[in-house]
Short mmCIF file of C-alpha atoms in Angstrom, two decimals:
data_model
loop_
_atom_site.label_atom_id
_atom_site.label_comp_id
_atom_site.label_asym_id
_atom_site.label_seq_id
_atom_site.Cartn_x
_atom_site.Cartn_y
_atom_site.Cartn_z
CA MET B 1 -30.57 -27.91 17.75
CA THR B 2 -28.35 -27.02 20.70
CA ALA B 3 -28.48 -30.48 22.08
CA ASN B 4 -27.44 -31.77 18.66
CA ARG B 5 -24.54 -29.38 18.44
CA ARG B 6 -23.25 -30.50 21.93
CA PHE B 7 -23.27 -34.00 20.72
CA GLU B 8 -21.52 -33.22 17.54
CA ALA B 9 -18.97 -31.13 19.45
CA GLY B 10 -18.31 -33.81 21.89
CA GLN B 11 -18.00 -36.35 19.07
CA ARG B 12 -15.52 -34.28 17.37
CA LEU B 13 -13.41 -33.72 20.45
CA ARG B 14 -13.40 -37.47 20.93
CA ASP B 15 -12.37 -38.03 17.32
CA ILE B 16 -9.49 -35.50 17.64
CA ALA B 17 -8.45 -37.12 20.93
CA ALA B 18 -8.53 -40.53 19.31
CA GLY B 19 -6.54 -39.25 16.31
CA ARG B 20 -9.26 -40.00 13.87
CA LEU B 21 -9.25 -36.54 12.44
CA ARG B 22 -6.23 -35.10 10.55
CA ARG B 23 -3.44 -33.89 12.77
CA HIS B 24 -3.66 -30.18 11.78
CA CYS B 25 -7.26 -30.21 12.81
CA ALA B 26 -6.19 -30.49 16.31
CA THR B 27 -5.13 -26.83 16.51
CA GLY B 28 -7.21 -23.72 16.03
CA ALA B 29 -9.53 -23.80 19.01
CA VAL B 30 -10.78 -20.37 19.71
CA ALA B 31 -12.34 -19.24 23.03
CA LEU B 32 -13.94 -15.84 23.63
CA ASP B 33 -14.65 -15.26 27.31
CA ASP B 34 -17.22 -12.55 28.13
CA ILE B 35 -15.93 -10.03 25.57
CA SER B 36 -16.98 -6.50 25.32
CA VAL B 37 -15.60 -3.67 23.28
CA SER B 38 -16.15 -0.02 23.79
CA PHE B 39 -14.70 2.94 22.00
CA PHE B 40 -13.69 6.27 23.35
CA SER B 41 -12.19 6.83 26.80
CA ASP B 42 -15.50 7.19 28.53
CA ARG B 43 -16.64 3.94 26.89
CA SER B 44 -19.65 5.71 25.58
CA VAL B 45 -19.85 3.62 22.43
CA THR B 46 -20.20 -0.14 23.04
CA VAL B 47 -19.72 -2.17 19.85
CA VAL B 48 -19.89 -5.56 21.27
CA SER B 49 -20.99 -6.74 24.69
CA GLY B 50 -21.04 -10.02 26.64
CA VAL B 51 -19.77 -12.35 23.96
CA SER B 52 -18.70 -15.91 25.07
CA LEU B 53 -18.19 -18.70 22.61
CA THR B 54 -16.00 -21.55 21.86
CA ILE B 55 -14.90 -22.60 18.40
CA LEU B 56 -13.59 -26.08 17.73
CA PRO B 57 -10.43 -26.95 15.77
CA GLY B 58 -11.22 -27.18 12.08
CA GLU B 59 -14.67 -25.73 12.44
CA PHE B 60 -16.15 -23.37 9.84
CA VAL B 61 -17.96 -20.63 11.69
CA THR B 62 -19.77 -17.76 10.28
CA PHE B 63 -20.82 -14.44 11.98
CA LEU B 64 -23.88 -13.28 10.13
CA GLY B 65 -25.65 -9.99 10.57
CA PRO B 66 -26.36 -6.48 9.29
CA SER B 67 -23.70 -3.81 9.15
CA GLY B 68 -23.01 -2.25 12.60
CA CYS B 69 -23.63 -5.46 14.52
CA GLY B 70 -19.97 -5.88 15.43
CA LYS B 71 -19.17 -8.91 13.27
CA THR B 72 -15.99 -7.51 11.92
CA THR B 73 -15.01 -6.34 15.40
CA LEU B 74 -15.29 -10.00 16.54
CA LEU B 75 -13.00 -11.09 13.78
CA ASN B 76 -10.46 -8.29 14.56
CA LEU B 77 -10.57 -9.42 18.29
CA ILE B 78 -9.77 -12.98 17.40
CA GLY B 79 -6.92 -11.83 15.16
CA GLY B 80 -5.56 -9.48 17.88
CA MET B 81 -5.95 -6.42 15.79
CA ILE B 82 -7.94 -4.82 18.56
CA ARG B 83 -8.13 -5.66 22.25
CA PRO B 84 -11.20 -6.22 24.16
CA THR B 85 -12.32 -3.72 26.78
CA THR B 86 -13.24 -6.55 28.96
CA GLY B 87 -12.77 -10.27 28.60
CA LYS B 88 -10.11 -12.45 27.00
CA VAL B 89 -9.49 -14.16 23.66
CA HIS B 90 -7.57 -17.45 23.63
CA ILE B 91 -6.44 -19.52 20.72
CA ASP B 92 -5.29 -23.03 21.66
CA GLY B 93 -4.95 -21.92 25.18
CA ALA B 94 -2.69 -18.91 24.42
CA LEU B 95 -3.92 -15.42 25.12
CA VAL B 96 -4.29 -13.32 21.91
CA THR B 97 -2.68 -9.86 22.27
CA GLU B 98 -1.46 -9.02 18.73
CA PRO B 99 -1.58 -10.31 15.15
CA THR B 100 0.69 -13.45 14.80
CA PRO B 101 0.98 -16.24 12.25
CA VAL B 102 -1.26 -18.39 14.37
CA CYS B 103 -4.04 -16.64 12.50
CA ASN B 104 -4.16 -15.32 9.00
CA ILE B 105 -6.70 -13.10 7.31
CA VAL B 106 -8.34 -12.46 3.97
CA PHE B 107 -9.94 -9.02 3.66
CA GLN B 108 -12.69 -7.99 1.37
CA GLN B 109 -10.36 -6.53 -1.31
CA HIS B 110 -7.28 -4.58 -2.01
CA SER B 111 -5.11 -6.18 0.63
CA LEU B 112 -2.47 -7.86 -1.65
CA PHE B 113 0.85 -5.91 -1.72
CA GLY B 114 0.40 -4.11 -5.05
CA TRP B 115 4.23 -3.82 -5.55
CA MET B 116 4.80 -7.48 -5.48
CA ARG B 117 4.08 -10.02 -8.18
CA ALA B 118 1.38 -12.75 -7.20
CA ILE B 119 4.16 -15.24 -6.38
CA ASP B 120 5.96 -12.82 -4.16
CA ASN B 121 2.75 -11.99 -2.18
CA VAL B 122 2.30 -15.64 -1.51
CA ALA B 123 6.05 -16.20 -0.77
CA PHE B 124 6.08 -13.33 1.64
CA GLY B 125 4.92 -15.47 4.63
CA PRO B 126 7.20 -18.43 3.89
CA ARG B 127 10.14 -15.94 3.54
CA ALA B 128 9.34 -14.13 6.78
CA MET B 129 9.08 -17.41 8.54
CA GLY B 130 12.43 -18.72 7.21
CA HIS B 131 11.05 -21.42 4.85
CA PRO B 132 13.99 -22.92 2.92
CA ASP B 133 12.22 -22.73 -0.40
CA PRO B 134 9.67 -19.90 -0.22
CA ARG B 135 9.15 -19.60 -4.01
CA GLY B 136 8.53 -23.34 -4.31
CA GLU B 137 6.08 -23.18 -1.48
CA ALA B 138 4.34 -20.15 -3.02
CA MET B 139 4.07 -21.87 -6.36
CA ARG B 140 2.48 -24.89 -4.55
CA PHE B 141 -0.21 -22.63 -3.08
CA LEU B 142 -0.80 -20.71 -6.30
CA ARG B 143 -1.39 -24.07 -8.12
CA LEU B 144 -3.82 -24.94 -5.35
CA VAL B 145 -5.97 -21.88 -6.22
CA GLY B 146 -5.37 -22.51 -9.92
CA LEU B 147 -3.21 -19.40 -10.54
CA ASP B 148 0.19 -20.89 -11.13
CA ASN B 149 0.12 -19.52 -14.67
CA HIS B 150 -0.35 -15.90 -13.23
CA ALA B 151 2.54 -16.18 -10.90
CA ASP B 152 4.38 -13.15 -12.47
CA ALA B 153 1.38 -10.88 -12.69
CA TYR B 154 1.06 -7.81 -10.41
CA PRO B 155 -2.21 -7.66 -8.51
CA ALA B 156 -3.53 -4.70 -10.59
CA ALA B 157 -3.34 -6.88 -13.62
CA LEU B 158 -5.59 -9.65 -11.99
CA SER B 159 -9.41 -9.64 -11.88
CA GLY B 160 -11.12 -9.25 -8.55
CA GLY B 161 -11.75 -12.93 -8.16
CA MET B 162 -8.11 -13.80 -9.09
CA GLN B 163 -6.92 -11.22 -6.45
CA GLN B 164 -8.97 -12.92 -3.82
CA ARG B 165 -7.61 -16.37 -4.75
CA VAL B 166 -4.04 -15.00 -4.43
CA ALA B 167 -5.08 -13.53 -1.03
CA ILE B 168 -6.35 -16.91 0.01
CA ALA B 169 -3.23 -18.66 -1.10
CA ARG B 170 -1.08 -16.06 0.64
CA ALA B 171 -3.05 -16.60 3.86
CA LEU B 172 -2.78 -20.36 3.65
CA ALA B 173 0.87 -20.46 2.80
CA THR B 174 1.87 -19.86 6.47
CA ALA B 175 -0.30 -22.82 7.61
CA PRO B 176 -2.37 -20.76 10.07
CA SER B 177 -4.43 -22.62 12.68
CA VAL B 178 -7.21 -20.09 12.19
CA LEU B 179 -8.19 -18.43 8.97
CA LEU B 180 -10.13 -15.21 9.39
CA MET B 181 -12.18 -14.10 6.35
CA ASP B 182 -13.79 -10.67 6.39
CA GLU B 183 -16.48 -10.76 3.70
CA PRO B 184 -13.83 -12.20 1.29
CA PHE B 185 -16.18 -12.55 -1.58
CA GLY B 186 -18.24 -9.34 -0.81
CA ALA B 187 -16.82 -7.37 -3.76
CA LEU B 188 -17.17 -10.05 -6.37
CA ASP B 189 -20.07 -10.59 -8.84
CA ALA B 190 -22.59 -13.27 -8.06
CA GLN B 191 -21.10 -15.77 -10.53
CA THR B 192 -17.51 -15.42 -9.43
CA ARG B 193 -18.71 -15.40 -5.75
CA SER B 194 -20.42 -18.74 -6.16
CA ILE B 195 -17.42 -20.32 -7.81
CA MET B 196 -15.13 -18.88 -5.11
CA GLN B 197 -17.35 -20.48 -2.43
CA GLU B 198 -17.03 -23.87 -4.09
CA GLU B 199 -13.22 -23.38 -4.37
CA LEU B 200 -12.97 -22.43 -0.72
CA LEU B 201 -14.84 -25.65 0.28
CA LYS B 202 -12.47 -27.62 -1.96
CA LEU B 203 -9.36 -25.96 -0.42
CA ARG B 204 -10.69 -26.73 3.04
CA ARG B 205 -10.84 -30.40 2.33
CA ASP B 206 -7.15 -30.51 1.79
CA ILE B 207 -5.97 -27.83 4.31
CA ALA B 208 -8.33 -27.71 7.24
CA PRO B 209 -7.66 -24.71 9.38
CA THR B 210 -10.47 -23.29 11.63
CA VAL B 211 -12.29 -20.79 9.40
CA ILE B 212 -14.03 -17.80 10.90
CA PHE B 213 -16.06 -16.12 8.26
CA VAL B 214 -17.86 -12.81 8.28
CA THR B 215 -20.77 -12.11 5.80
CA HIS B 216 -24.18 -10.47 5.55
CA ASP B 217 -25.17 -12.93 2.81
CA VAL B 218 -27.49 -15.56 4.33
CA ASP B 219 -27.08 -18.07 1.46
CA GLU B 220 -23.36 -17.80 1.61
CA ALA B 221 -23.51 -18.56 5.44
CA LEU B 222 -25.89 -21.40 4.97
CA LEU B 223 -23.83 -23.00 2.09
CA LEU B 224 -20.40 -22.82 3.86
CA SER B 225 -20.76 -23.08 7.57
CA ASP B 226 -20.60 -25.76 10.31
CA ARG B 227 -22.08 -23.19 12.66
CA ILE B 228 -23.68 -19.74 12.22
CA PHE B 229 -23.87 -17.14 14.72
CA VAL B 230 -26.65 -14.62 13.89
CA MET B 231 -25.63 -11.37 15.41
CA ARG B 232 -27.82 -8.78 17.33
CA ALA B 233 -27.21 -5.10 16.97
CA MET B 234 -26.87 -2.23 19.49
CA PRO B 235 -24.83 -3.30 21.16
CA GLY B 236 -23.47 -6.15 19.04
CA GLY B 237 -23.61 -9.62 20.26
CA LEU B 238 -24.79 -13.11 19.55
CA LYS B 239 -28.44 -13.46 18.92
CA GLU B 240 -28.81 -17.09 17.84
CA GLU B 241 -26.52 -20.04 17.15
CA ILE B 242 -27.38 -22.43 14.39
CA THR B 243 -25.55 -25.68 13.86
CA LEU B 244 -25.48 -27.10 10.35
CA ASP B 245 -22.24 -29.15 10.31
CA GLY B 246 -22.02 -28.18 6.59
CA GLU B 247 -25.12 -30.06 5.65
CA PHE B 248 -25.98 -27.93 2.71
CA ARG B 249 -22.42 -27.86 1.35
CA HIS B 250 -22.93 -30.56 -1.20
CA GLU B 251 -26.42 -29.92 -2.28
CA THR B 252 -26.67 -29.07 -5.93
CA ASP B 253 -30.03 -27.28 -5.68
CA VAL B 254 -30.56 -26.01 -2.03
CA LEU B 255 -33.50 -23.88 -2.89
CA ARG B 256 -35.61 -27.02 -3.50
CA ASN B 257 -34.67 -28.25 0.01
CA GLY B 258 -37.55 -27.32 2.38
CA LYS B 259 -35.36 -27.27 5.44
CA TYR B 260 -32.91 -24.86 3.77
CA ARG B 261 -35.81 -22.52 2.71
CA LYS B 262 -37.31 -22.57 6.19
CA LEU B 263 -33.91 -21.83 7.83
CA ARG B 264 -33.19 -19.13 5.41
CA GLN B 265 -36.55 -17.48 6.05
CA HIS B 266 -36.03 -17.69 9.79
CA ILE B 267 -32.58 -16.10 9.54
CA LEU B 268 -33.78 -13.35 7.29
CA THR B 269 -36.46 -12.48 9.77
CA GLN B 270 -33.95 -12.35 12.54
CA ILE B 271 -31.61 -10.16 10.64
CA ARG B 272 -34.51 -7.83 9.59
CA GLU B 273 -35.43 -7.35 13.19
CA GLU B 274 -31.83 -6.28 14.04
CA THR B 275 -31.61 -4.02 11.02
CA LEU B 276 -34.86 -2.29 12.01
CA LYS B 277 -33.53 -1.78 15.44
CA VAL B 278 -30.66 0.16 13.96
CA PHE B 279 -32.86 1.84 11.42
CA ASN B 280 -35.42 3.11 13.84
CA ARG B 281 -33.20 4.79 16.28
CA PRO B 282 -33.53 8.58 15.92
CA ASP B 283 -29.65 8.84 15.43
CA GLY B 284 -29.72 6.01 12.83
CA GLY B 285 -27.76 3.87 15.23
CA ARG B 286 -24.61 5.98 15.23
CA MET K 1 7.21 -3.37 -33.62
CA LYS K 2 9.84 -0.81 -32.74
CA HIS K 3 8.87 1.60 -35.43
CA PRO K 4 5.50 2.81 -34.07
CA ALA K 5 7.06 3.67 -30.66
CA PHE K 6 9.91 5.55 -32.42
CA LEU K 7 7.43 7.20 -34.66
CA ALA K 8 5.34 8.31 -31.69
CA PHE K 9 8.41 9.75 -30.01
CA LEU K 10 9.35 11.60 -33.16
CA VAL K 11 5.86 13.12 -33.39
CA SER K 12 5.81 14.24 -29.86
CA LEU K 13 9.21 15.76 -30.23
CA LEU K 14 8.12 17.67 -33.28
CA TRP K 15 5.04 18.92 -31.36
CA PHE K 16 7.42 20.01 -28.55
CA LEU K 17 9.58 21.95 -30.93
CA PHE K 18 6.58 23.47 -32.65
CA GLY K 19 5.23 24.68 -29.24
CA LEU K 20 8.56 26.46 -28.65
CA SER K 21 8.64 28.08 -32.12
CA GLY K 22 5.89 30.62 -31.27
CA PRO K 23 7.73 32.10 -28.17
CA LEU K 24 10.93 32.05 -30.14
CA LEU K 25 9.37 34.17 -32.90
CA VAL K 26 8.08 36.60 -30.35
CA TRP K 27 11.53 36.83 -28.74
CA TRP K 28 13.06 37.44 -32.18
CA LEU K 29 10.53 40.31 -33.09
CA ALA K 30 11.01 41.76 -29.64
CA ALA K 31 14.80 41.72 -29.98
CA GLU K 32 14.39 43.48 -33.46
CA GLY K 33 12.20 46.05 -31.89
CA VAL K 34 14.51 46.72 -28.82
CA ALA K 35 17.53 46.65 -31.10
CA ASN K 36 19.84 46.63 -28.05
CA PRO K 37 21.84 43.43 -27.52
CA VAL K 38 22.67 44.45 -24.01
CA LEU K 39 19.00 44.63 -23.00
CA LEU K 40 17.73 41.80 -25.24
CA PRO K 41 20.09 39.90 -27.63
CA ALA K 42 18.35 38.14 -30.60
CA PRO K 43 18.17 34.47 -30.79
CA ASN K 44 20.91 34.18 -33.49
CA GLN K 45 23.25 36.16 -31.31
CA VAL K 46 22.57 33.75 -28.37
CA ALA K 47 23.04 30.86 -30.71
CA ALA K 48 26.42 32.25 -31.70
CA SER K 49 27.24 32.62 -28.02
CA VAL K 50 26.34 28.94 -27.36
CA LEU K 51 28.72 27.86 -30.07
CA GLU K 52 31.46 30.21 -28.80
CA LEU K 53 31.22 29.06 -25.20
CA PHE K 54 31.03 25.36 -26.18
CA GLY K 55 34.04 25.96 -28.53
CA ASP K 56 36.34 27.30 -25.84
CA GLY K 57 35.27 24.55 -23.52
CA SER K 58 34.20 26.89 -20.74
CA LEU K 59 30.53 26.03 -21.03
CA ALA K 60 31.23 22.27 -20.63
CA THR K 61 33.24 22.99 -17.52
CA ASP K 62 30.59 25.13 -15.95
CA ILE K 63 27.94 22.50 -16.76
CA MET K 64 30.00 19.77 -15.26
CA ALA K 65 30.59 21.86 -12.13
CA SER K 66 26.92 22.51 -11.58
CA LEU K 67 25.79 18.95 -12.32
CA ARG K 68 28.44 17.67 -9.88
CA ARG K 69 27.10 19.92 -7.19
CA VAL K 70 23.56 19.01 -7.85
CA PHE K 71 24.06 15.28 -7.84
CA THR K 72 26.24 15.24 -4.91
CA GLY K 73 23.82 17.34 -2.91
CA PHE K 74 20.83 15.34 -4.18
CA PHE K 75 22.57 12.04 -3.20
CA ILE K 76 23.24 13.31 0.26
CA ALA K 77 19.65 14.58 0.71
CA SER K 78 18.05 11.36 -0.46
CA THR K 79 20.30 9.13 1.52
CA LEU K 80 19.35 11.07 4.67
CA ALA K 81 15.71 11.96 3.85
CA VAL K 82 14.25 8.67 2.89
CA PRO K 83 15.47 6.55 5.91
CA LEU K 84 14.67 9.27 8.34
CA ALA K 85 11.18 9.67 6.94
CA LEU K 86 10.50 5.94 7.03
CA LEU K 87 11.76 5.54 10.56
CA MET K 88 9.78 8.57 11.64
CA ALA K 89 6.58 7.15 10.10
CA CYS K 90 7.08 3.77 11.67
CA PHE K 91 8.30 4.73 15.21
CA LEU K 92 6.22 7.22 17.12
CA PRO K 93 9.10 8.22 19.55
CA LEU K 94 11.33 9.21 16.61
CA ARG K 95 8.46 11.06 15.03
CA ARG K 96 7.88 13.09 18.29
CA LEU K 97 11.62 13.77 18.58
CA PHE K 98 12.32 15.09 15.04
CA LEU K 99 8.99 16.37 13.70
CA PRO K 100 9.29 19.83 15.59
CA LEU K 101 12.71 20.46 14.06
CA VAL K 102 11.62 19.49 10.64
CA THR K 103 8.54 21.72 10.91
CA VAL K 104 10.52 24.77 11.90
CA LEU K 105 13.42 24.27 9.46
CA ARG K 106 11.12 23.63 6.48
CA PRO K 107 9.90 27.14 5.67
CA ILE K 108 13.46 28.57 5.60
CA PRO K 109 14.40 28.82 1.96
CA PRO K 110 17.76 27.35 0.90
CA ILE K 111 18.98 30.90 -0.10
CA ALA K 112 18.74 31.98 3.52
CA TRP K 113 21.28 29.42 4.41
CA ILE K 114 23.94 30.73 2.08
CA PRO K 115 25.58 33.14 4.60
CA LEU K 116 26.02 30.27 7.08
CA ALA K 117 27.13 27.96 4.24
CA ILE K 118 29.96 30.29 3.25
CA LEU K 119 30.92 30.85 6.94
CA TRP K 120 31.08 27.20 7.51
CA PHE K 121 32.43 25.78 4.28
CA GLY K 122 34.18 28.81 2.55
CA LEU K 123 33.70 29.28 -1.14
CA GLY K 124 33.67 26.58 -3.87
CA ASP K 125 31.96 23.08 -3.98
CA LYS K 126 31.24 22.51 -0.26
CA PRO K 127 28.75 25.32 0.35
CA SER K 128 27.01 24.37 -2.92
CA TYR K 129 26.62 20.71 -1.83
CA PHE K 130 25.15 21.99 1.46
CA ILE K 131 22.63 24.23 -0.39
CA THR K 132 21.65 21.67 -3.05
CA ALA K 133 21.21 18.90 -0.34
CA LEU K 134 19.12 21.29 1.68
CA ALA K 135 16.91 22.24 -1.19
CA ALA K 136 16.28 18.62 -2.13
CA PHE K 137 15.86 17.30 1.39
CA PHE K 138 12.44 18.72 2.29
CA PRO K 139 10.40 17.60 -0.80
CA ILE K 140 11.96 14.08 -0.50
CA PHE K 141 11.50 13.94 3.14
CA LEU K 142 7.96 15.29 3.24
CA ASN K 143 6.76 13.07 0.36
CA ALA K 144 8.38 9.93 1.82
CA PHE K 145 6.97 10.69 5.24
CA ALA K 146 3.43 11.29 3.76
CA GLY K 147 3.71 8.01 1.81
CA ALA K 148 4.88 5.91 4.71
CA ALA K 149 2.39 7.42 7.11
CA ASP K 150 -0.41 6.65 4.63
CA VAL K 151 0.35 2.98 4.47
CA ASP K 152 -2.78 0.92 4.30
CA PRO K 153 -3.48 -0.72 7.69
CA ARG K 154 -4.61 -3.90 5.94
CA HIS K 155 -1.13 -4.29 4.53
CA VAL K 156 0.57 -3.85 7.95
CA TYR K 157 -1.93 -6.41 9.49
CA ALA K 158 -1.47 -8.84 6.66
CA ALA K 159 2.36 -8.65 6.98
CA ARG K 160 2.08 -9.18 10.76
CA PHE K 161 -0.10 -12.26 10.27
CA LEU K 162 2.47 -13.40 7.78
CA GLY K 163 5.20 -13.18 10.42
CA ALA K 164 7.14 -10.05 9.28
CA GLY K 165 9.51 -8.66 11.83
CA ARG K 166 10.23 -4.97 12.21
CA TRP K 167 12.96 -4.81 9.52
CA ARG K 168 10.92 -6.67 6.95
CA MET K 169 7.99 -4.48 7.78
CA VAL K 170 9.98 -1.30 7.16
CA ARG K 171 11.83 -2.55 4.07
CA HIS K 172 9.00 -4.48 2.30
CA ILE K 173 5.72 -2.74 3.49
CA TYR K 174 6.44 0.86 4.48
CA LEU K 175 9.22 1.59 1.98
CA MET K 176 7.59 -0.07 -0.91
CA SER K 177 4.08 1.20 -0.15
CA ALA K 178 5.62 4.67 0.04
CA LEU K 179 7.84 4.26 -3.07
CA PRO K 180 5.34 6.18 -5.55
CA HIS K 181 5.51 9.11 -3.04
CA ILE K 182 9.18 8.89 -2.56
CA TRP K 183 9.62 8.90 -6.31
CA THR K 184 7.55 12.06 -6.63
CA GLY K 185 9.65 13.53 -3.84
CA LEU K 186 12.84 12.66 -5.58
CA ARG K 187 11.66 14.24 -8.82
CA ILE K 188 10.64 17.48 -7.10
CA GLY K 189 13.85 17.30 -4.96
CA LEU K 190 16.06 17.09 -8.08
CA GLY K 191 14.24 20.01 -9.62
CA GLN K 192 14.59 22.09 -6.36
CA SER K 193 18.23 21.11 -6.15
CA TRP K 194 18.87 22.21 -9.78
CA MET K 195 17.39 25.67 -9.08
CA ALA K 196 19.33 26.00 -5.80
CA VAL K 197 22.63 25.31 -7.37
CA VAL K 198 22.26 28.36 -9.52
CA THR K 199 21.46 30.45 -6.45
CA ALA K 200 24.35 29.02 -4.58
CA GLU K 201 26.72 29.63 -7.48
CA LEU K 202 25.57 33.23 -7.94
CA ILE K 203 27.00 33.99 -4.55
CA ALA K 204 29.23 31.20 -3.09
CA ALA K 205 31.11 29.69 -6.02
CA GLN K 206 33.86 30.50 -8.63
CA SER K 207 32.55 28.23 -11.35
CA GLY K 208 29.23 26.64 -12.55
CA LEU K 209 26.39 27.99 -14.60
CA GLY K 210 25.24 30.34 -11.81
CA TYR K 211 28.65 31.86 -11.50
CA MET K 212 28.92 32.18 -15.28
CA ILE K 213 25.67 34.10 -15.36
CA GLN K 214 26.72 36.35 -12.61
CA ALA K 215 30.19 37.08 -14.15
CA ASN K 216 28.66 37.90 -17.62
CA ARG K 217 26.04 40.10 -16.05
CA ILE K 218 28.86 42.26 -14.63
CA ASN K 219 30.53 42.37 -17.97
CA LEU K 220 27.21 43.21 -19.69
CA GLU K 221 27.54 40.16 -21.82
CA THR K 222 23.73 39.58 -21.84
CA ARG K 223 23.84 37.01 -24.64
CA HIS K 224 26.05 34.86 -22.39
CA VAL K 225 23.65 35.31 -19.63
CA LEU K 226 20.88 34.12 -21.90
CA THR K 227 22.96 31.18 -22.93
CA GLY K 228 23.44 30.21 -19.32
CA MET K 229 19.65 30.51 -18.65
CA ILE K 230 18.81 28.38 -21.66
CA VAL K 231 21.34 25.73 -20.78
CA ILE K 232 19.81 25.60 -17.28
CA GLY K 233 16.32 25.26 -18.73
CA VAL K 234 17.30 22.54 -21.25
CA LEU K 235 19.24 20.51 -18.78
CA GLY K 236 16.37 20.76 -16.18
CA ALA K 237 13.89 19.59 -18.73
CA LEU K 238 16.11 16.69 -19.76
CA MET K 239 16.43 15.56 -16.17
CA THR K 240 12.71 15.64 -15.69
CA THR K 241 12.16 13.65 -18.88
CA ALA K 242 14.90 11.23 -17.98
CA LEU K 243 13.28 10.60 -14.58
CA GLY K 244 9.94 10.03 -16.35
CA TRP K 245 11.40 7.31 -18.41
CA CYS K 246 13.06 5.70 -15.37
CA GLU K 247 9.70 5.39 -13.64
CA LYS K 248 8.73 2.14 -15.25
CA PHE K 249 11.81 0.48 -13.81
CA ILE K 250 11.33 1.96 -10.37
CA LEU K 251 7.60 1.41 -10.12
CA PRO K 252 7.11 -1.56 -12.51
CA TRP K 253 3.76 -2.50 -10.89
CA LYS K 254 2.31 0.81 -12.08
CA HIS K 255 3.13 -0.01 -15.66
CA GLN K 256 2.19 -3.71 -16.15
CA ARG K 257 -0.36 -4.12 -18.88
CA GLN K 258 -3.61 -6.08 -18.13
#
């Protein structure tokens, strides 16, 4: 599998270099170099240790694991919301030190500005970045997520799924190179969640930033990702890397696919192992 | 569709008056029992006093004087307290610089400032402006500060990813996120200011409702004193109600229907 990934990666870099992929795919390369994160001044709590990885421009990468494995921490590191205790994060060769419009983020829920109508939430980024027609731009992205007829609604008047679509439109409206998604569909019901996953894949066909996705849902990871990093716990880190290149994205009935079922079972076993590790510690992993 | 809303208003007004009728009856019976208009004038005597004072124009003058002092002081307080609170919530050095002063000044009641206010500003409007501003400042400041300090970190991160600079962050994230708290602060502040103006006028002014009460107390015109008290109560209640109505324009996102 690893050899296959190397080949794919090499092929993609050659494609980019040859201009065969879309231009905006050429930004959004993320490199984590021997990252560790410890909290408290004596570094007594290590959340993540020894993580090195490279993410290609336009790739859809998922961090998958039980809670407490540091997957959100990795996301926050890439966004510059926290700084590593050791190691460095680079995006397109530039060192990440703080949140900037190179990235954008979609949180699990309640991150829309409640005092702004949907359209003003989406127009916030274009406005801040001096776009000549922020409302027009916002409308374009609202149309993209199918909410142009809810432009004047305040977030509280929208359903959870609609709120997340506005959040995605808002995040895409500044054309980030890297889109960070922290369990973006985690608070939605199963039906809405599955529709949102399809919508996200559709959006990605038109606008192709690098997506870094965090979830504990194995099916979600398998359906969406080019590559999955299964996380280990205590301290958090990478346990296994699985390259899919989105092969399950367009399957209508994945559960009948033998390879899918096998992979799914394999990942569930891996995650269970890590969850038990946290669970069996006398202090419950705290 | 205007009628149901108007009817609902009428019904709630009737209930309001009904709720007051009990205490009014008790007052009336008590006044009959006491039978001494200096100690406790009856409601009808106070009503006559209201008409009399409105008739000679003195009550209107006093009301205008008090309102002017309250709104001037309230305006000064809010223009100082809201920006200061936001800046202190956003910028740590400012917080460290000003928080000790605020913490020590806050427990001093406005009335304790009256001697200094008279020494600094003499008698009349100026010391009252000072006292009403002081009374309104702390509720506004503390609520605005709490609101801005309580801003959701996800909003701050989202805004930074969206490219917001410092000014945009303060104006569109901290201020707006704190606005419900600020609004609460303004409502409490206006109430405090209204109470403080009476205190200030009892001592440091030659006009206004507080002064009017004080002057009539000395003349044993208890019915005028009660008129002053009732006018203060009614105007205070009107202010609170008016602010309640304004809320849907100030905080429209709290009032949009699903």
